[in-house]
Amino acid sequence: EQKAIMDKLVANYDKMKAIWISQFDFNSVYTDGNKQRSQKSYKELLGKALDNIQALGFNTVIVQLRPNADSFYPSEYYPWSHFINGSYGKFAKYDPIKIFIDEAHKRKLSFQAWINPMRCMTLENAEKLDDAYPMVQWMKDPSRQRYLFVGDYENKKAYYLNVYYEEVR
């Protein structure tokens, strides 16, 4: 089974020519207005973008998929990102990153993930999250509030993970 997984991987490490794709670059690919784009439409737009990336001579895509302690893929630790769903508190209808990886590999493009490991989200957005996520539990539990600290982000107050603590790491 592991060999089958490894055979599917595309790794262009010898001569990597990469393009970095942030949440802002692909926001209109992931969403249609303030909701997740249909899977069919997403695959079409993504395919066109990857075809263009390949035609330009790139062999690797580096994709930001966790910008603000949120996630572009199913996670028990991080809520679905508003960059995928248009707002926090919604679940995705499909996994856009699995499709991204599959479509990239069909074109012999390596897929590399980029995450922001410490930056969370504004205090306002954090209030919209379900209690199931560790960050929300830490916000509400005085004995674990030290796991987060407040700093500035885009002229607003935002939470950041305090990686000093093992539970956070």
Tab-separated table of C-alpha atoms in Angstrom:
chain	number	residue	atom	x	y	z
A	1	GLU	CA	0.000	0.000	0.000
A	2	GLN	CA	2.811	2.428	0.836
A	3	LYS	CA	4.508	1.685	-2.506
A	4	ALA	CA	1.250	2.514	-4.316
A	5	ILE	CA	1.095	5.840	-2.477
A	6	MET	CA	4.745	6.606	-3.253
A	7	ASP	CA	4.230	5.770	-6.938
A	8	LYS	CA	1.511	8.443	-7.114
A	9	LEU	CA	3.704	11.159	-5.625
A	10	VAL	CA	5.354	13.676	-7.874
A	11	ALA	CA	8.562	15.113	-6.467
A	12	ASN	CA	10.592	17.549	-8.541
A	13	TYR	CA	13.439	18.067	-6.116
A	14	ASP	CA	16.408	17.896	-8.506
A	15	LYS	CA	15.389	20.997	-10.440
A	16	MET	CA	12.508	22.664	-8.687
A	17	LYS	CA	10.904	25.607	-10.448
A	18	ALA	CA	8.111	26.598	-8.112
A	19	ILE	CA	5.264	29.044	-7.973
A	20	TRP	CA	3.750	30.077	-4.655
A	21	ILE	CA	-0.046	30.310	-4.451
A	22	SER	CA	-1.498	32.183	-1.495
A	23	GLN	CA	-5.044	32.204	-0.237
A	24	PHE	CA	-5.469	35.602	-1.894
A	25	ASP	CA	-4.276	34.353	-5.296
A	26	PHE	CA	-6.849	31.565	-5.434
A	27	ASN	CA	-9.703	33.039	-3.388
A	28	SER	CA	-11.875	33.431	-6.495
A	29	VAL	CA	-11.055	29.853	-7.512
A	30	TYR	CA	-12.088	28.415	-4.135
A	31	THR	CA	-15.172	30.579	-3.686
A	32	ASP	CA	-17.969	32.068	-5.713
A	33	GLY	CA	-19.032	35.183	-3.848
A	34	ASN	CA	-19.332	34.248	-0.206
A	35	LYS	CA	-19.775	30.488	-0.666
A	36	GLN	CA	-17.684	27.529	-1.746
A	37	ARG	CA	-17.590	27.196	-5.519
A	38	SER	CA	-19.245	24.085	-6.965
A	39	GLN	CA	-16.868	21.166	-7.294
A	40	LYS	CA	-17.295	21.093	-11.081
A	41	SER	CA	-16.536	24.801	-11.453
A	42	TYR	CA	-13.606	24.529	-9.041
A	43	LYS	CA	-12.037	21.666	-11.024
A	44	GLU	CA	-12.438	23.592	-14.287
A	45	LEU	CA	-10.829	26.783	-12.950
A	46	LEU	CA	-8.123	24.858	-11.139
A	47	GLY	CA	-7.351	22.818	-14.270
A	48	LYS	CA	-6.947	25.979	-16.359
A	49	ALA	CA	-4.660	27.517	-13.744
A	50	LEU	CA	-2.510	24.378	-13.473
A	51	ASP	CA	-2.311	24.080	-17.264
A	52	ASN	CA	-1.036	27.672	-17.379
A	53	ILE	CA	1.451	27.016	-14.579
A	54	GLN	CA	2.758	23.962	-16.418
A	55	ALA	CA	2.931	25.868	-19.746
A	56	LEU	CA	5.044	28.556	-18.074
A	57	GLY	CA	7.631	25.887	-17.211
A	58	PHE	CA	6.943	25.451	-13.504
A	59	ASN	CA	7.124	21.953	-12.059
A	60	THR	CA	6.042	22.645	-8.469
A	61	VAL	CA	3.176	24.468	-6.774
A	62	ILE	CA	3.596	25.678	-3.200
A	63	VAL	CA	0.089	26.215	-1.884
A	64	GLN	CA	-0.890	28.083	1.251
A	65	LEU	CA	-3.478	25.966	2.974
A	66	ARG	CA	-3.530	27.157	6.555
A	67	PRO	CA	-3.286	30.949	6.730
A	68	ASN	CA	-4.988	31.855	10.030
A	69	ALA	CA	-5.302	28.762	12.249
A	70	ASP	CA	-7.954	27.697	9.782
A	71	SER	CA	-7.811	24.990	7.193
A	72	PHE	CA	-8.340	24.346	3.494
A	73	TYR	CA	-8.677	20.606	4.238
A	74	PRO	CA	-10.645	18.550	6.818
A	75	SER	CA	-9.045	18.969	10.249
A	76	GLU	CA	-9.986	18.178	13.823
A	77	TYR	CA	-7.675	20.980	15.011
A	78	TYR	CA	-8.583	23.849	12.683
A	79	PRO	CA	-11.929	25.068	11.331
A	80	TRP	CA	-12.658	25.369	7.628
A	81	SER	CA	-11.215	28.607	6.318
A	82	HIS	CA	-13.371	31.498	5.219
A	83	PHE	CA	-11.149	31.505	2.113
A	84	ILE	CA	-12.846	28.198	1.203
A	85	ASN	CA	-16.402	28.837	2.422
A	86	GLY	CA	-16.760	32.611	2.368
A	87	SER	CA	-17.137	32.804	6.160
A	88	TYR	CA	-16.197	30.938	9.318
A	89	GLY	CA	-18.535	28.426	10.892
A	90	LYS	CA	-19.378	26.497	7.713
A	91	PHE	CA	-18.222	23.059	6.598
A	92	ALA	CA	-16.906	22.479	3.087
A	93	LYS	CA	-18.892	20.390	0.637
A	94	TYR	CA	-15.727	18.731	-0.702
A	95	ASP	CA	-11.982	18.689	-0.023
A	96	PRO	CA	-10.420	21.241	-2.406
A	97	ILE	CA	-6.859	20.329	-1.458
A	98	LYS	CA	-7.254	16.650	-2.325
A	99	ILE	CA	-8.536	17.736	-5.733
A	100	PHE	CA	-5.676	20.249	-6.026
A	101	ILE	CA	-3.097	17.556	-5.289
A	102	ASP	CA	-4.669	15.054	-7.700
A	103	GLU	CA	-4.928	17.619	-10.510
A	104	ALA	CA	-1.358	18.831	-9.937
A	105	HIS	CA	-0.019	15.283	-10.020
A	106	LYS	CA	-1.905	14.535	-13.255
A	107	ARG	CA	0.223	17.320	-14.752
A	108	LYS	CA	3.455	16.006	-13.145
A	109	LEU	CA	3.552	19.020	-10.828
A	110	SER	CA	4.846	18.581	-7.295
A	111	PHE	CA	2.502	19.857	-4.605
A	112	GLN	CA	4.046	21.426	-1.515
A	113	ALA	CA	2.032	22.757	1.421
A	114	TRP	CA	2.614	26.135	3.057
A	115	ILE	CA	1.159	26.885	6.489
A	116	ASN	CA	1.397	29.773	8.901
A	117	PRO	CA	2.196	27.816	12.044
A	118	MET	CA	1.588	30.488	14.690
A	119	ARG	CA	-0.778	33.158	13.362
A	120	CYS	CA	-4.384	32.541	14.266
A	121	MET	CA	-7.151	34.969	13.439
A	122	THR	CA	-8.718	38.176	14.583
A	123	LEU	CA	-10.545	38.112	17.893
A	124	GLU	CA	-13.758	38.882	15.992
A	125	ASN	CA	-13.397	35.844	13.695
A	126	ALA	CA	-12.365	33.565	16.561
A	127	GLU	CA	-15.701	34.285	18.263
A	128	LYS	CA	-17.505	32.667	15.275
A	129	LEU	CA	-15.874	29.251	15.769
A	130	ASP	CA	-17.319	26.068	17.214
A	131	ASP	CA	-16.166	24.937	20.662
A	132	ALA	CA	-14.822	21.711	19.138
A	133	TYR	CA	-11.547	23.363	18.097
A	134	PRO	CA	-8.615	23.549	20.519
A	135	MET	CA	-8.085	27.265	19.932
A	136	VAL	CA	-11.653	28.040	21.067
A	137	GLN	CA	-11.267	25.790	24.108
A	138	TRP	CA	-8.059	27.611	25.026
A	139	MET	CA	-9.719	31.021	24.597
A	140	LYS	CA	-12.481	30.032	27.028
A	141	ASP	CA	-10.429	28.144	29.627
A	142	PRO	CA	-8.552	30.545	31.945
A	143	SER	CA	-6.015	27.817	32.798
A	144	ARG	CA	-5.095	27.449	29.099
A	145	GLN	CA	-5.427	31.010	27.813
A	146	ARG	CA	-1.626	31.251	28.051
A	147	TYR	CA	-1.519	29.006	24.949
A	148	LEU	CA	-2.559	32.072	22.949
A	149	PHE	CA	-1.317	35.617	22.911
A	150	VAL	CA	-2.815	38.678	21.301
A	151	GLY	CA	-0.905	40.710	18.726
A	152	ASP	CA	-1.602	42.904	15.751
A	153	TYR	CA	-2.648	41.555	12.350
A	154	GLU	CA	-3.931	43.732	9.511
A	155	ASN	CA	-4.616	46.638	11.918
A	156	LYS	CA	-6.738	44.430	14.189
A	157	LYS	CA	-6.096	42.425	17.331
A	158	ALA	CA	-5.506	38.749	16.602
A	159	TYR	CA	-4.637	35.553	18.411
A	160	TYR	CA	-1.302	33.813	17.897
A	161	LEU	CA	-0.312	30.353	19.108
A	162	ASN	CA	2.225	30.313	21.920
A	163	VAL	CA	4.443	27.432	20.818
A	164	TYR	CA	6.355	27.530	24.083
A	165	TYR	CA	3.769	25.061	25.417
A	166	GLU	CA	3.942	21.401	24.414
A	167	GLU	CA	0.150	21.083	24.010
A	168	VAL	CA	0.256	23.875	21.424
A	169	ARG	CA	3.114	22.304	19.501
